[in-house]
Amino acid sequence: DVKVTQSSRYLVKRTGEKVFLECVQDMDHENMFWYRQDPGLGLRLIYFSYDVKMKEKGDIPEGYSVSREKKERFSLILESASTNQTSMYLCASRLGDTEAFFGQGTRLTVV
Amino acid sequence: GESVGLHLPTLSVQEGDNSIINCAYSNSASDYFIWYKQESGKGPQFIIDIRSNMDKRQGQRVTVLLNKTVKHLSLQIAATQPGDSAVYFCAEILMNRDDKIIFGKGTRLHILP
């Protein structure tokens, strides 16, 4: 079975902190994605990557950056966390034109 | 523009009845659709998918129907059980270089005892 693992289930950070959310997949998938999920807004794409060292902006990239140094790992970085970045963050991966597999999510609270 | 949405935000169904969750999409060029189930506190889980060269696909207790004429997708769950309580998302994948997945906002399925 495909496994997508996010490093933390819950995080609490202070405003202005730099935050790293890590995601690892074990199926050699090419494409990886970061979404945030908010009530009433559904899943919104922040960034995605279709290869090592490649990244593409999604719909809401402002305030975020990403890193993909290895195929299995896709990191989301909040350069300076703000309270409006309090959300559920979901990582996903997929191979070619198949379905996406999701991690369990990281619930981030910025105080 | 491109959008995927759901007609109803909440659906209440009697245990044992069939559930039908609907989804509308706007991109006629889309050719791959997925239904996900998300239980409280968990990430979305794949349920079933369908490609545009099909109009029906069946899984275990679930059936997805695709009507390309009206750009409509539905998920049917047979004999709904308490464990089916979740938010259900339809998703549309754009089969191009970007391969972005566009999600609907979700429908919450509530099972009545």
PDB file of N, CA, C and O in Angstrom, chain A residues 22-76:
ATOM      1  N   GLU A  22       6.820  18.496   6.948  1.00  0.00           N
ATOM      2  CA  GLU A  22       7.490  17.490   6.133  1.00  0.00           C
ATOM      3  C   GLU A  22       6.510  16.418   5.657  1.00  0.00           C
ATOM      4  O   GLU A  22       5.595  16.018   6.381  1.00  0.00           O
ATOM      5  N   CYS A  23       6.758  15.940   4.454  1.00  0.00           N
ATOM      6  CA  CYS A  23       5.922  14.890   3.879  1.00  0.00           C
ATOM      7  C   CYS A  23       6.822  13.900   3.153  1.00  0.00           C
ATOM      8  O   CYS A  23       7.676  14.312   2.356  1.00  0.00           O
ATOM      9  N   VAL A  24       6.617  12.621   3.415  1.00  0.00           N
ATOM     10  CA  VAL A  24       7.400  11.575   2.777  1.00  0.00           C
ATOM     11  C   VAL A  24       6.457  10.527   2.200  1.00  0.00           C
ATOM     12  O   VAL A  24       5.503  10.119   2.861  1.00  0.00           O
ATOM     13  N   GLN A  25       6.750  10.105   0.958  1.00  0.00           N
ATOM     14  CA  GLN A  25       5.970   9.014   0.355  1.00  0.00           C
ATOM     15  C   GLN A  25       6.936   7.895  -0.045  1.00  0.00           C
ATOM     16  O   GLN A  25       8.084   8.147  -0.391  1.00  0.00           O
ATOM     17  N   ASP A  26       6.413   6.670   0.002  1.00  0.00           N
ATOM     18  CA  ASP A  26       7.295   5.514  -0.161  1.00  0.00           C
ATOM     19  C   ASP A  26       7.049   4.746  -1.456  1.00  0.00           C
ATOM     20  O   ASP A  26       7.445   3.586  -1.578  1.00  0.00           O
ATOM     21  N   MET A  27       6.392   5.376  -2.433  1.00  0.00           N
ATOM     22  CA  MET A  27       6.047   4.647  -3.652  1.00  0.00           C
ATOM     23  C   MET A  27       6.678   5.233  -4.901  1.00  0.00           C
ATOM     24  O   MET A  27       6.198   4.968  -6.004  1.00  0.00           O
ATOM     25  N   ASP A  28       7.708   6.021  -4.732  1.00  0.00           N
ATOM     26  CA  ASP A  28       8.432   6.542  -5.898  1.00  0.00           C
ATOM     27  C   ASP A  28       7.536   7.378  -6.817  1.00  0.00           C
ATOM     28  O   ASP A  28       7.701   7.382  -8.040  1.00  0.00           O
ATOM     29  N   HIS A  29       6.582   8.066  -6.218  1.00  0.00           N
ATOM     30  CA  HIS A  29       5.679   8.902  -7.013  1.00  0.00           C
ATOM     31  C   HIS A  29       6.386  10.154  -7.515  1.00  0.00           C
ATOM     32  O   HIS A  29       7.199  10.753  -6.811  1.00  0.00           O
ATOM     33  N   GLU A  30       6.033  10.541  -8.717  1.00  0.00           N
ATOM     34  CA  GLU A  30       6.629  11.735  -9.306  1.00  0.00           C
ATOM     35  C   GLU A  30       6.016  13.018  -8.735  1.00  0.00           C
ATOM     36  O   GLU A  30       6.727  13.980  -8.442  1.00  0.00           O
ATOM     37  N   ASN A  31       4.720  13.025  -8.634  1.00  0.00           N
ATOM     38  CA  ASN A  31       4.018  14.265  -8.289  1.00  0.00           C
ATOM     39  C   ASN A  31       3.678  14.321  -6.803  1.00  0.00           C
ATOM     40  O   ASN A  31       3.157  13.354  -6.242  1.00  0.00           O
ATOM     41  N   MET A  32       3.942  15.452  -6.209  1.00  0.00           N
ATOM     42  CA  MET A  32       3.570  15.660  -4.814  1.00  0.00           C
ATOM     43  C   MET A  32       2.927  17.025  -4.663  1.00  0.00           C
ATOM     44  O   MET A  32       3.240  17.959  -5.423  1.00  0.00           O
ATOM     45  N   PHE A  33       2.031  17.128  -3.691  1.00  0.00           N
ATOM     46  CA  PHE A  33       1.187  18.306  -3.553  1.00  0.00           C
ATOM     47  C   PHE A  33       1.075  18.710  -2.086  1.00  0.00           C
ATOM     48  O   PHE A  33       1.094  17.848  -1.203  1.00  0.00           O
ATOM     49  N   TRP A  34       0.914  19.998  -1.868  1.00  0.00           N
ATOM     50  CA  TRP A  34       0.517  20.496  -0.560  1.00  0.00           C
ATOM     51  C   TRP A  34      -0.785  21.281  -0.704  1.00  0.00           C
ATOM     52  O   TRP A  34      -0.889  22.183  -1.544  1.00  0.00           O
ATOM     53  N   TYR A  35      -1.752  20.915   0.146  1.00  0.00           N
ATOM     54  CA  TYR A  35      -3.036  21.598   0.211  1.00  0.00           C
ATOM     55  C   TYR A  35      -3.254  22.113   1.620  1.00  0.00           C
ATOM     56  O   TYR A  35      -2.721  21.564   2.581  1.00  0.00           O
ATOM     57  N   ARG A  36      -4.071  23.130   1.729  1.00  0.00           N
ATOM     58  CA  ARG A  36      -4.625  23.471   3.021  1.00  0.00           C
ATOM     59  C   ARG A  36      -6.138  23.319   2.942  1.00  0.00           C
ATOM     60  O   ARG A  36      -6.747  23.520   1.878  1.00  0.00           O
ATOM     61  N   GLN A  37      -6.696  22.935   4.065  1.00  0.00           N
ATOM     62  CA  GLN A  37      -8.122  22.664   4.118  1.00  0.00           C
ATOM     63  C   GLN A  37      -8.747  23.496   5.209  1.00  0.00           C
ATOM     64  O   GLN A  37      -8.374  23.403   6.380  1.00  0.00           O
ATOM     65  N   ASP A  38      -9.714  24.307   4.835  1.00  0.00           N
ATOM     66  CA  ASP A  38     -10.401  25.193   5.771  1.00  0.00           C
ATOM     67  C   ASP A  38     -11.902  25.029   5.623  1.00  0.00           C
ATOM     68  O   ASP A  38     -12.396  24.800   4.509  1.00  0.00           O
ATOM     69  N   PRO A  39     -12.630  25.151   6.723  1.00  0.00           N
ATOM     70  CA  PRO A  39     -14.094  24.983   6.668  1.00  0.00           C
ATOM     71  C   PRO A  39     -14.726  25.917   5.640  1.00  0.00           C
ATOM     72  O   PRO A  39     -14.451  27.117   5.605  1.00  0.00           O
ATOM     73  N   GLY A  40     -15.564  25.342   4.807  1.00  0.00           N
ATOM     74  CA  GLY A  40     -16.256  26.134   3.801  1.00  0.00           C
ATOM     75  C   GLY A  40     -15.461  26.444   2.566  1.00  0.00           C
ATOM     76  O   GLY A  40     -16.012  26.913   1.567  1.00  0.00           O
ATOM     77  N   LEU A  41     -14.165  26.175   2.601  1.00  0.00           N
ATOM     78  CA  LEU A  41     -13.308  26.483   1.447  1.00  0.00           C
ATOM     79  C   LEU A  41     -12.753  25.239   0.777  1.00  0.00           C
ATOM     80  O   LEU A  41     -12.159  25.320  -0.297  1.00  0.00           O
ATOM     81  N   GLY A  42     -12.914  24.103   1.415  1.00  0.00           N
ATOM     82  CA  GLY A  42     -12.434  22.866   0.815  1.00  0.00           C
ATOM     83  C   GLY A  42     -10.917  22.791   0.791  1.00  0.00           C
ATOM     84  O   GLY A  42     -10.227  23.405   1.602  1.00  0.00           O
ATOM     85  N   LEU A  43     -10.398  22.013  -0.146  1.00  0.00           N
ATOM     86  CA  LEU A  43      -8.948  21.860  -0.288  1.00  0.00           C
ATOM     87  C   LEU A  43      -8.440  22.849  -1.327  1.00  0.00           C
ATOM     88  O   LEU A  43      -8.916  22.881  -2.461  1.00  0.00           O
ATOM     89  N   ARG A  44      -7.461  23.611  -0.925  1.00  0.00           N
ATOM     90  CA  ARG A  44      -6.870  24.576  -1.843  1.00  0.00           C
ATOM     91  C   ARG A  44      -5.397  24.253  -2.026  1.00  0.00           C
ATOM     92  O   ARG A  44      -4.672  24.022  -1.060  1.00  0.00           O
ATOM     93  N   LEU A  45      -4.980  24.268  -3.269  1.00  0.00           N
ATOM     94  CA  LEU A  45      -3.622  23.870  -3.612  1.00  0.00           C
ATOM     95  C   LEU A  45      -2.642  25.005  -3.345  1.00  0.00           C
ATOM     96  O   LEU A  45      -2.796  26.106  -3.863  1.00  0.00           O
ATOM     97  N   ILE A  46      -1.602  24.699  -2.578  1.00  0.00           N
ATOM     98  CA  ILE A  46      -0.593  25.695  -2.241  1.00  0.00           C
ATOM     99  C   ILE A  46       0.564  25.623  -3.242  1.00  0.00           C
ATOM    100  O   ILE A  46       0.892  26.597  -3.915  1.00  0.00           O
ATOM    101  N   TYR A  47       1.176  24.460  -3.314  1.00  0.00           N
ATOM    102  CA  TYR A  47       2.284  24.213  -4.234  1.00  0.00           C
ATOM    103  C   TYR A  47       2.237  22.750  -4.661  1.00  0.00           C
ATOM    104  O   TYR A  47       1.692  21.908  -3.956  1.00  0.00           O
ATOM    105  N   PHE A  48       2.834  22.474  -5.803  1.00  0.00           N
ATOM    106  CA  PHE A  48       3.025  21.084  -6.185  1.00  0.00           C
ATOM    107  C   PHE A  48       4.361  20.934  -6.898  1.00  0.00           C
ATOM    108  O   PHE A  48       4.994  21.918  -7.295  1.00  0.00           O
ATOM    109  N   SER A  49       4.753  19.679  -7.023  1.00  0.00           N
ATOM    110  CA  SER A  49       6.044  19.378  -7.631  1.00  0.00           C
ATOM    111  C   SER A  49       5.893  18.117  -8.467  1.00  0.00           C
ATOM    112  O   SER A  49       5.310  17.135  -8.012  1.00  0.00           O
ATOM    113  N   TYR A  50       6.428  18.133  -9.666  1.00  0.00           N
ATOM    114  CA  TYR A  50       6.333  16.951 -10.510  1.00  0.00           C
ATOM    115  C   TYR A  50       7.693  16.300 -10.740  1.00  0.00           C
ATOM    116  O   TYR A  50       7.820  15.390 -11.558  1.00  0.00           O
ATOM    117  N   ASP A  51       8.690  16.780 -10.032  1.00  0.00           N
ATOM    118  CA  ASP A  51       9.995  16.129 -10.116  1.00  0.00           C
ATOM    119  C   ASP A  51      10.904  16.726  -9.046  1.00  0.00           C
ATOM    120  O   ASP A  51      10.608  17.803  -8.499  1.00  0.00           O
ATOM    121  N   VAL A  52      12.002  16.062  -8.806  1.00  0.00           N
ATOM    122  CA  VAL A  52      12.974  16.576  -7.847  1.00  0.00           C
ATOM    123  C   VAL A  52      13.414  17.971  -8.281  1.00  0.00           C
ATOM    124  O   VAL A  52      13.668  18.215  -9.471  1.00  0.00           O
ATOM    125  N   LYS A  53      13.501  18.862  -7.309  1.00  0.00           N
ATOM    126  CA  LYS A  53      13.929  20.242  -7.496  1.00  0.00           C
ATOM    127  C   LYS A  53      12.984  21.067  -8.379  1.00  0.00           C
ATOM    128  O   LYS A  53      13.278  22.221  -8.691  1.00  0.00           O
ATOM    129  N   MET A  54      11.855  20.494  -8.760  1.00  0.00           N
ATOM    130  CA  MET A  54      10.872  21.240  -9.533  1.00  0.00           C
ATOM    131  C   MET A  54       9.721  21.627  -8.619  1.00  0.00           C
ATOM    132  O   MET A  54       9.318  20.846  -7.737  1.00  0.00           O
ATOM    133  N   LYS A  55       9.185  22.812  -8.813  1.00  0.00           N
ATOM    134  CA  LYS A  55       8.033  23.242  -8.034  1.00  0.00           C
ATOM    135  C   LYS A  55       7.188  24.181  -8.883  1.00  0.00           C
ATOM    136  O   LYS A  55       7.703  24.899  -9.743  1.00  0.00           O
ATOM    137  N   GLU A  56       5.905  24.130  -8.589  1.00  0.00           N
ATOM    138  CA  GLU A  56       4.952  24.984  -9.290  1.00  0.00           C
ATOM    139  C   GLU A  56       4.009  25.595  -8.267  1.00  0.00           C
ATOM    140  O   GLU A  56       3.577  24.904  -7.331  1.00  0.00           O
ATOM    141  N   LYS A  57       3.672  26.840  -8.448  1.00  0.00           N
ATOM    142  CA  LYS A  57       2.711  27.477  -7.554  1.00  0.00           C
ATOM    143  C   LYS A  57       1.312  26.944  -7.809  1.00  0.00           C
ATOM    144  O   LYS A  57       0.927  26.712  -8.958  1.00  0.00           O
ATOM    145  N   GLY A  58       0.607  26.769  -6.728  1.00  0.00           N
ATOM    146  CA  GLY A  58      -0.797  26.408  -6.823  1.00  0.00           C
ATOM    147  C   GLY A  58      -1.656  27.648  -6.810  1.00  0.00           C
ATOM    148  O   GLY A  58      -1.274  28.692  -7.337  1.00  0.00           O
ATOM    149  N   ASP A  59      -2.801  27.534  -6.156  1.00  0.00           N
ATOM    150  CA  ASP A  59      -3.752  28.644  -6.156  1.00  0.00           C
ATOM    151  C   ASP A  59      -3.473  29.682  -5.062  1.00  0.00           C
ATOM    152  O   ASP A  59      -3.851  30.839  -5.196  1.00  0.00           O
ATOM    153  N   ILE A  60      -2.818  29.247  -3.986  1.00  0.00           N
ATOM    154  CA  ILE A  60      -2.601  30.163  -2.859  1.00  0.00           C
ATOM    155  C   ILE A  60      -1.165  30.041  -2.329  1.00  0.00           C
ATOM    156  O   ILE A  60      -0.931  29.686  -1.183  1.00  0.00           O
ATOM    157  N   PRO A  61      -0.164  30.369  -3.121  1.00  0.00           N
ATOM    158  CA  PRO A  61       1.221  30.166  -2.686  1.00  0.00           C
ATOM    159  C   PRO A  61       1.774  31.244  -1.752  1.00  0.00           C
ATOM    160  O   PRO A  61       2.832  31.048  -1.134  1.00  0.00           O
ATOM    161  N   GLU A  62       1.063  32.346  -1.621  1.00  0.00           N
ATOM    162  CA  GLU A  62       1.617  33.489  -0.861  1.00  0.00           C
ATOM    163  C   GLU A  62       1.849  33.094   0.598  1.00  0.00           C
ATOM    164  O   GLU A  62       0.974  32.553   1.259  1.00  0.00           O
ATOM    165  N   GLY A  63       3.050  33.399   1.062  1.00  0.00           N
ATOM    166  CA  GLY A  63       3.411  33.110   2.446  1.00  0.00           C
ATOM    167  C   GLY A  63       4.007  31.734   2.653  1.00  0.00           C
ATOM    168  O   GLY A  63       4.369  31.368   3.770  1.00  0.00           O
ATOM    169  N   TYR A  64       4.122  30.991   1.553  1.00  0.00           N
ATOM    170  CA  TYR A  64       4.653  29.633   1.613  1.00  0.00           C
ATOM    171  C   TYR A  64       5.790  29.453   0.611  1.00  0.00           C
ATOM    172  O   TYR A  64       5.858  30.153  -0.393  1.00  0.00           O
ATOM    173  N   SER A  65       6.642  28.492   0.898  1.00  0.00           N
ATOM    174  CA  SER A  65       7.606  28.012  -0.085  1.00  0.00           C
ATOM    175  C   SER A  65       7.711  26.503   0.091  1.00  0.00           C
ATOM    176  O   SER A  65       7.169  25.951   1.047  1.00  0.00           O
ATOM    177  N   VAL A  66       8.363  25.846  -0.843  1.00  0.00           N
ATOM    178  CA  VAL A  66       8.493  24.395  -0.782  1.00  0.00           C
ATOM    179  C   VAL A  66       9.909  23.989  -1.165  1.00  0.00           C
ATOM    180  O   VAL A  66      10.671  24.759  -1.753  1.00  0.00           O
ATOM    181  N   SER A  67      10.210  22.757  -0.839  1.00  0.00           N
ATOM    182  CA  SER A  67      11.516  22.194  -1.178  1.00  0.00           C
ATOM    183  C   SER A  67      11.327  20.742  -1.550  1.00  0.00           C
ATOM    184  O   SER A  67      10.649  19.987  -0.836  1.00  0.00           O
ATOM    185  N   ARG A  68      11.954  20.343  -2.651  1.00  0.00           N
ATOM    186  CA  ARG A  68      11.919  18.928  -3.057  1.00  0.00           C
ATOM    187  C   ARG A  68      13.332  18.546  -3.498  1.00  0.00           C
ATOM    188  O   ARG A  68      13.665  18.544  -4.661  1.00  0.00           O
ATOM    189  N   GLU A  69      14.138  18.202  -2.501  1.00  0.00           N
ATOM    190  CA  GLU A  69      15.526  17.803  -2.750  1.00  0.00           C
ATOM    191  C   GLU A  69      15.638  16.324  -3.099  1.00  0.00           C
ATOM    192  O   GLU A  69      16.578  15.906  -3.784  1.00  0.00           O
ATOM    193  N   LYS A  70      14.707  15.545  -2.613  1.00  0.00           N
ATOM    194  CA  LYS A  70      14.671  14.111  -2.915  1.00  0.00           C
ATOM    195  C   LYS A  70      13.267  13.755  -3.384  1.00  0.00           C
ATOM    196  O   LYS A  70      12.287  14.384  -2.990  1.00  0.00           O
ATOM    197  N   LYS A  71      13.167  12.731  -4.203  1.00  0.00           N
ATOM    198  CA  LYS A  71      11.893  12.382  -4.814  1.00  0.00           C
ATOM    199  C   LYS A  71      10.838  12.044  -3.765  1.00  0.00           C
ATOM    200  O   LYS A  71       9.648  12.354  -3.938  1.00  0.00           O
ATOM    201  N   GLU A  72      11.263  11.427  -2.687  1.00  0.00           N
ATOM    202  CA  GLU A  72      10.278  10.949  -1.718  1.00  0.00           C
ATOM    203  C   GLU A  72       9.828  12.012  -0.720  1.00  0.00           C
ATOM    204  O   GLU A  72       8.896  11.790   0.032  1.00  0.00           O
ATOM    205  N   ARG A  73      10.480  13.157  -0.707  1.00  0.00           N
ATOM    206  CA  ARG A  73      10.212  14.134   0.343  1.00  0.00           C
ATOM    207  C   ARG A  73       9.841  15.500  -0.248  1.00  0.00           C
ATOM    208  O   ARG A  73      10.533  16.027  -1.124  1.00  0.00           O
ATOM    209  N   PHE A  74       8.754  16.046   0.290  1.00  0.00           N
ATOM    210  CA  PHE A  74       8.280  17.347  -0.180  1.00  0.00           C
ATOM    211  C   PHE A  74       7.959  18.171   1.049  1.00  0.00           C
ATOM    212  O   PHE A  74       7.074  17.807   1.827  1.00  0.00           O
ATOM    213  N   SER A  75       8.682  19.245   1.233  1.00  0.00           N
ATOM    214  CA  SER A  75       8.544  20.054   2.444  1.00  0.00           C
ATOM    215  C   SER A  75       7.818  21.352   2.145  1.00  0.00           C
ATOM    216  O   SER A  75       8.075  22.005   1.124  1.00  0.00           O
ATOM    217  N   LEU A  76       6.951  21.723   3.044  1.00  0.00           N
ATOM    218  CA  LEU A  76       6.251  23.012   2.967  1.00  0.00           C
ATOM    219  C   LEU A  76       6.827  23.910   4.048  1.00  0.00           C
ATOM    220  O   LEU A  76       6.956  23.489   5.201  1.00  0.00           O
TER     221      LEU A  76
END
